Tab-separated table of C-alpha atoms in Angstrom:
chain	number	residue	atom	x	y	z
X	1153	MET	CA	63.286	-57.644	175.938
X	1154	SER	CA	61.478	-56.800	172.748
X	1155	ASN	CA	58.132	-57.421	174.464
X	1156	LYS	CA	58.914	-54.974	177.277
X	1157	VAL	CA	59.849	-52.055	175.012
X	1158	SER	CA	56.933	-50.046	173.654
X	1159	CYS	CA	56.535	-49.307	169.956
X	1160	GLU	CA	56.638	-45.571	170.751
X	1161	ILE	CA	60.164	-45.903	172.127
X	1162	ILE	CA	61.274	-47.998	169.151
X	1163	LYS	CA	59.776	-45.537	166.666
X	1164	ASP	CA	61.658	-42.711	168.384
X	1165	MET	CA	64.860	-44.701	168.023
X	1166	LEU	CA	64.351	-45.810	164.420
X	1167	PRO	CA	65.926	-42.649	162.863
X	1168	LEU	CA	69.024	-43.195	165.008
X	1169	TYR	CA	69.064	-46.847	164.061
X	1170	TYR	CA	68.634	-45.956	160.390
X	1171	ASP	CA	71.546	-43.507	160.552
X	1172	ASP	CA	73.599	-46.084	162.484
X	1173	VAL	CA	74.410	-43.673	165.299
X	1174	CYS	CA	72.883	-45.563	168.210
X	1175	SER	CA	74.758	-47.818	170.645
X	1176	ASP	CA	75.193	-51.522	170.036
X	1177	GLU	CA	72.814	-52.316	172.880
X	1178	SER	CA	70.114	-50.019	171.456
X	1179	LYS	CA	70.690	-51.513	168.027
X	1180	ARG	CA	70.142	-55.031	169.325
X	1181	MET	CA	67.039	-53.882	171.169
X	1182	VAL	CA	65.534	-52.379	167.983
X	1183	GLU	CA	66.375	-55.421	165.868
X	1184	GLU	CA	64.832	-57.808	168.416
X	1185	HIS	CA	61.711	-55.676	168.552
X	1186	LEU	CA	61.416	-55.541	164.745
X	1187	VAL	CA	61.400	-59.345	164.580
X	1188	GLY	CA	58.049	-59.505	166.314
X	1189	CYS	CA	56.525	-56.106	165.413
X	1190	HIS	CA	55.267	-55.548	161.903
X	1191	ASN	CA	54.182	-51.988	162.602
X	1192	CYS	CA	57.676	-50.860	163.575
X	1193	LYS	CA	59.183	-52.813	160.705
X	1194	ASN	CA	56.840	-50.988	158.310
X	1195	GLU	CA	57.962	-47.711	159.872
X	1196	LEU	CA	61.590	-48.626	159.151
X	1197	ASP	CA	60.680	-49.530	155.585
X	1198	ARG	CA	59.023	-46.135	155.260
X	1199	LEU	CA	62.218	-44.463	156.400
X	1200	ASN	CA	64.144	-46.410	153.792
X	1201	ALA	CA	61.676	-45.347	151.107
X	1202	ASP	CA	61.843	-41.714	152.173
X	1203	PHE	CA	65.616	-41.416	152.305
X	1204	LYS	CA	66.816	-43.840	149.647
X	1205	LEU	CA	66.468	-42.682	146.039
X	1206	PRO	CA	66.662	-44.964	143.016
X	1207	LYS	CA	69.910	-44.954	141.068
X	1208	GLU	CA	68.184	-43.513	138.028
X	1209	GLU	CA	66.838	-40.583	140.049
X	1210	ILE	CA	70.188	-39.958	141.678
X	1211	GLU	CA	71.841	-39.932	138.231
X	1212	THR	CA	69.170	-37.562	136.948
X	1213	ILE	CA	69.754	-35.198	139.845
X	1214	ARG	CA	73.498	-35.360	139.246
X	1215	ASN	CA	73.032	-34.622	135.535
X	1216	ASP	CA	70.652	-31.776	136.295
X	1217	SER	CA	73.203	-30.358	138.675
X	1218	ASN	CA	75.892	-30.553	135.992
X	1219	VAL	CA	73.562	-28.898	133.497
X	1220	ILE	CA	72.924	-26.054	135.929
X	1221	LYS	CA	76.661	-25.672	136.503
X	1222	ASN	CA	77.288	-25.661	132.747
X	1223	ILE	CA	74.544	-23.094	132.205
X	1224	SER	CA	75.981	-20.932	134.966
X	1225	SER	CA	79.486	-21.223	133.499
X	1226	PHE	CA	78.211	-20.438	130.004
X	1227	TRP	CA	76.251	-17.478	131.334
X	1228	ASN	CA	79.334	-16.096	133.056
X	1229	GLN	CA	81.414	-16.606	129.925
X	1230	SER	CA	78.709	-14.994	127.793
X	1231	ARG	CA	78.587	-12.010	130.119
X	1232	ILE	CA	82.358	-11.612	129.845
X	1233	LYS	CA	82.222	-11.965	126.059
X	1234	SER	CA	79.359	-9.491	125.828
X	1235	PHE	CA	81.259	-7.048	128.026
X	1236	MET	CA	84.387	-7.359	125.867
X	1237	LYS	CA	82.350	-6.994	122.687
X	1238	GLY	CA	80.736	-3.897	124.141
X	1239	ILE	CA	84.145	-2.388	124.876
X	1240	ILE	CA	85.432	-3.197	121.371
X	1241	ILE	CA	82.314	-1.846	119.658
X	1242	SER	CA	82.406	1.306	121.782
X	1243	ALA	CA	86.085	1.832	120.941
X	1244	LEU	CA	85.392	1.340	117.227
X	1245	LEU	CA	82.449	3.756	117.302
X	1246	PHE	CA	84.534	6.326	119.164
X	1247	SER	CA	87.352	5.927	116.621
X	1248	LEU	CA	84.918	6.309	113.730
X	1249	ILE	CA	83.477	9.454	115.284
X	1250	ILE	CA	86.945	10.944	115.757
X	1251	LEU	CA	88.030	9.952	112.251
X	1252	GLY	CA	84.792	11.263	110.797
X	1253	TYR	CA	85.133	14.557	112.620
X	1254	PHE	CA	88.775	14.842	111.587
X	1255	GLY	CA	87.917	13.926	108.005
X	1256	LEU	CA	85.119	16.455	107.671
X	1257	PHE	CA	87.447	19.297	108.626
X	1258	ASN	CA	90.811	18.082	107.321
X	1259	TRP	CA	90.600	15.638	104.416
X	1260	GLN	CA	91.145	17.753	101.332
X	1261	ILE	CA	88.914	15.902	98.867
X	1262	ILE	CA	86.410	18.440	97.481
X	1263	SER	CA	87.478	20.392	94.393
X	1264	VAL	CA	86.723	24.093	94.103
X	1265	SER	CA	84.351	25.075	91.318
X	1266	THR	CA	86.012	27.188	88.617
X	1267	ASP	CA	82.984	29.497	88.802
X	1268	GLU	CA	84.619	30.826	91.961
X	1269	VAL	CA	88.130	31.073	90.486
X	1270	GLU	CA	89.842	33.763	88.426
X	1271	ILE	CA	93.170	33.142	86.679
X	1272	LYS	CA	95.178	36.168	85.530
X	1273	ASN	CA	98.664	37.528	84.888
X	1274	VAL	CA	99.898	34.344	83.213
X	1275	SER	CA	103.551	34.848	82.320
X	1276	GLN	CA	106.755	32.897	81.822
X	1277	LEU	CA	110.352	32.844	82.985
X	1278	ALA	CA	113.071	32.020	80.513
X	1279	ASP	CA	113.779	28.705	82.281
X	1280	SER	CA	110.370	27.117	81.423
X	1281	LYS	CA	108.491	28.202	84.554
X	1282	ILE	CA	104.894	29.344	84.022
X	1283	PHE	CA	103.584	31.871	86.563
X	1284	TYR	CA	99.923	32.691	87.156
X	1285	PHE	CA	97.802	34.455	89.744
X	1286	ALA	CA	94.862	32.395	91.054
X	1287	GLU	CA	92.097	33.978	93.083
X	1288	THR	CA	89.144	32.185	94.696
X	1289	ASN	CA	86.244	34.524	95.459
X	1290	ASP	CA	83.869	32.517	97.645
X	1291	GLY	CA	85.443	33.570	100.935
X	1292	TYR	CA	86.617	30.115	102.044
X	1293	SER	CA	90.158	28.982	102.746
X	1294	LEU	CA	92.240	26.961	100.309
X	1295	ASP	CA	95.225	24.986	101.582
X	1296	ARG	CA	95.990	22.332	98.973
X	1297	LEU	CA	96.696	22.071	95.255
X	1298	ASN	CA	96.799	18.627	93.675
X	1299	TYR	CA	98.892	18.020	90.539
X	1300	ASP	CA	98.010	15.320	88.002
X	1301	MET	CA	98.553	14.528	84.337
X	1302	ASP	CA	96.686	12.350	81.838
X	1303	LYS	CA	97.960	10.291	78.899
X	1304	GLU	CA	97.268	13.090	76.422
X	1305	GLY	CA	99.682	15.461	78.165
X	1306	ASN	CA	97.033	17.535	79.940
X	1307	PHE	CA	98.374	18.781	83.265
X	1308	TYR	CA	95.795	19.582	85.955
X	1309	ILE	CA	96.226	21.824	88.990
X	1310	THR	CA	93.240	21.014	91.202
X	1311	PRO	CA	92.392	23.126	94.270
X	1312	LEU	CA	90.998	20.932	97.067
X	1313	ARG	CA	89.120	21.554	100.307
X	1314	PRO	CA	87.642	19.443	103.135
X	1315	ILE	CA	83.914	18.647	103.205
X	1316	ILE	CA	83.309	21.327	105.833
X	1317	LYS	CA	84.826	24.571	104.563
X	1318	GLN	CA	86.379	27.218	106.770
X	1319	GLU	CA	86.471	30.951	106.287
X	1320	ALA	CA	89.587	32.302	104.640
X	1321	GLN	CA	92.195	33.986	106.822
X	1322	PRO	CA	94.101	36.856	105.164
X	1323	HIS	CA	97.582	35.898	103.939
X	1324	ASN	CA	97.374	32.365	105.368
X	1325	GLY	CA	96.160	30.244	102.447
X	1326	LEU	CA	96.243	29.814	98.689
X	1327	GLU	CA	93.073	31.795	97.956
X	1328	LYS	CA	94.870	34.757	96.359
X	1329	ARG	CA	98.413	34.048	95.371
X	1330	TYR	CA	100.947	33.692	92.576
X	1331	HIS	CA	101.850	30.132	91.664
X	1332	PHE	CA	104.213	28.617	89.139
X	1333	ILE	CA	104.657	25.358	87.281
X	1334	ASP	CA	108.122	24.192	86.256
X	1335	ILE	CA	107.302	22.503	82.933
X	1336	LYS	CA	110.756	21.010	82.437
X	1337	TYR	CA	110.839	19.527	85.933
X	1338	GLN	CA	107.354	18.052	85.646
X	1339	GLU	CA	108.087	16.495	82.243
X	1340	GLU	CA	111.283	14.871	83.524
X	1341	ALA	CA	109.550	13.605	86.672
X	1342	ARG	CA	106.578	12.155	84.781
X	1343	GLY	CA	108.385	11.045	81.634
X	1344	LYS	CA	105.779	12.745	79.408
X	1345	GLU	CA	105.500	15.987	77.489
X	1346	ILE	CA	103.119	18.585	78.848
X	1347	LYS	CA	100.886	19.983	76.128
X	1348	LYS	CA	98.355	21.929	78.199
X	1349	ILE	CA	98.074	23.207	81.740
X	1350	TYR	CA	94.624	23.531	83.358
X	1351	TYR	CA	93.413	24.866	86.672
X	1352	GLY	CA	90.623	22.601	87.932
X	1353	THR	CA	89.517	19.077	86.976
X	1354	PRO	CA	89.042	17.333	83.613
X	1355	LYS	CA	85.318	18.204	83.796
X	1356	ASP	CA	85.633	21.692	85.267
X	1357	LYS	CA	88.754	23.539	84.155
X	1358	ILE	CA	90.368	26.818	83.118
X	1359	LEU	CA	93.146	26.789	80.530
X	1360	ILE	CA	96.348	28.398	81.834
X	1361	TRP	CA	98.811	27.486	79.105
X	1362	GLU	CA	99.231	25.294	76.034
X	1363	LYS	CA	102.251	24.381	73.988
X	1364	GLY	CA	103.061	27.099	71.446
X	1365	MET	CA	101.317	29.840	73.415
X	1366	ASP	CA	103.185	33.155	73.379
X	1367	LEU	CA	103.334	34.421	76.947
X	1368	PRO	CA	104.743	37.671	78.279
X	1369	LYS	CA	107.799	37.616	80.476
X	1370	VAL	CA	107.124	37.770	84.187
X	1371	SER	CA	107.350	41.192	85.742
X	1372	GLU	CA	110.484	42.239	87.542
X	1373	GLU	CA	108.522	42.271	90.790
X	1374	ILE	CA	107.437	38.649	90.417
X	1375	GLU	CA	110.870	37.557	89.277
X	1376	ASN	CA	112.540	39.193	92.291
X	1377	MET	CA	109.897	37.681	94.583
X	1378	TYR	CA	110.557	34.229	93.159
X	1379	TYR	CA	114.350	34.343	93.333
X	1380	ASN	CA	114.480	36.064	96.701
X	1381	GLY	CA	112.057	33.521	98.119
X	1382	LYS	CA	114.169	30.542	97.087
């Protein structure tokens, strides 16, 4: 049977034989032909060489595939991490911008130079309250006075503004107004005797009062304003 079948027919059937999808009869026919035909047997060997890979190469391909999968997974994770970092950084930058903007206009941290301040009409009530009229003349608003005292008994009233100043609005701020200091209350609260009262800072100040100073009594107008305002 093998002698009657041409090599062309066998070669056409070899792929089916190799994949083991031919009938038993065809399989026997191919095997019988291969026994006596070196050319067809070489063709089968070539098919084996083409489609069978060494174990080492198969393992290499598998490893390369795993590496590619790992790289892809890492890339996806990196993209997610980068995206999250971008969101966090953007949120932080936005917060800093808002805080910075708010701080420039609202944080009262800049003291007013005494060159722009006039203190007058310093007077005293009988109950240890010192009144004075403070006027800032630079045209900007003043909304905060900070009170502090050092170890030597120097009491400081410091006018403060934000970094970006705003124009003064009539009758809305502390630019031109009577103020008072309750010496007795401040001494009890701080546990120290007040010897001098300054308007400004330790390096830039105007003396308002010092212990032993003889001050006039407050005017009836100021006294009525104080008691009626309580």
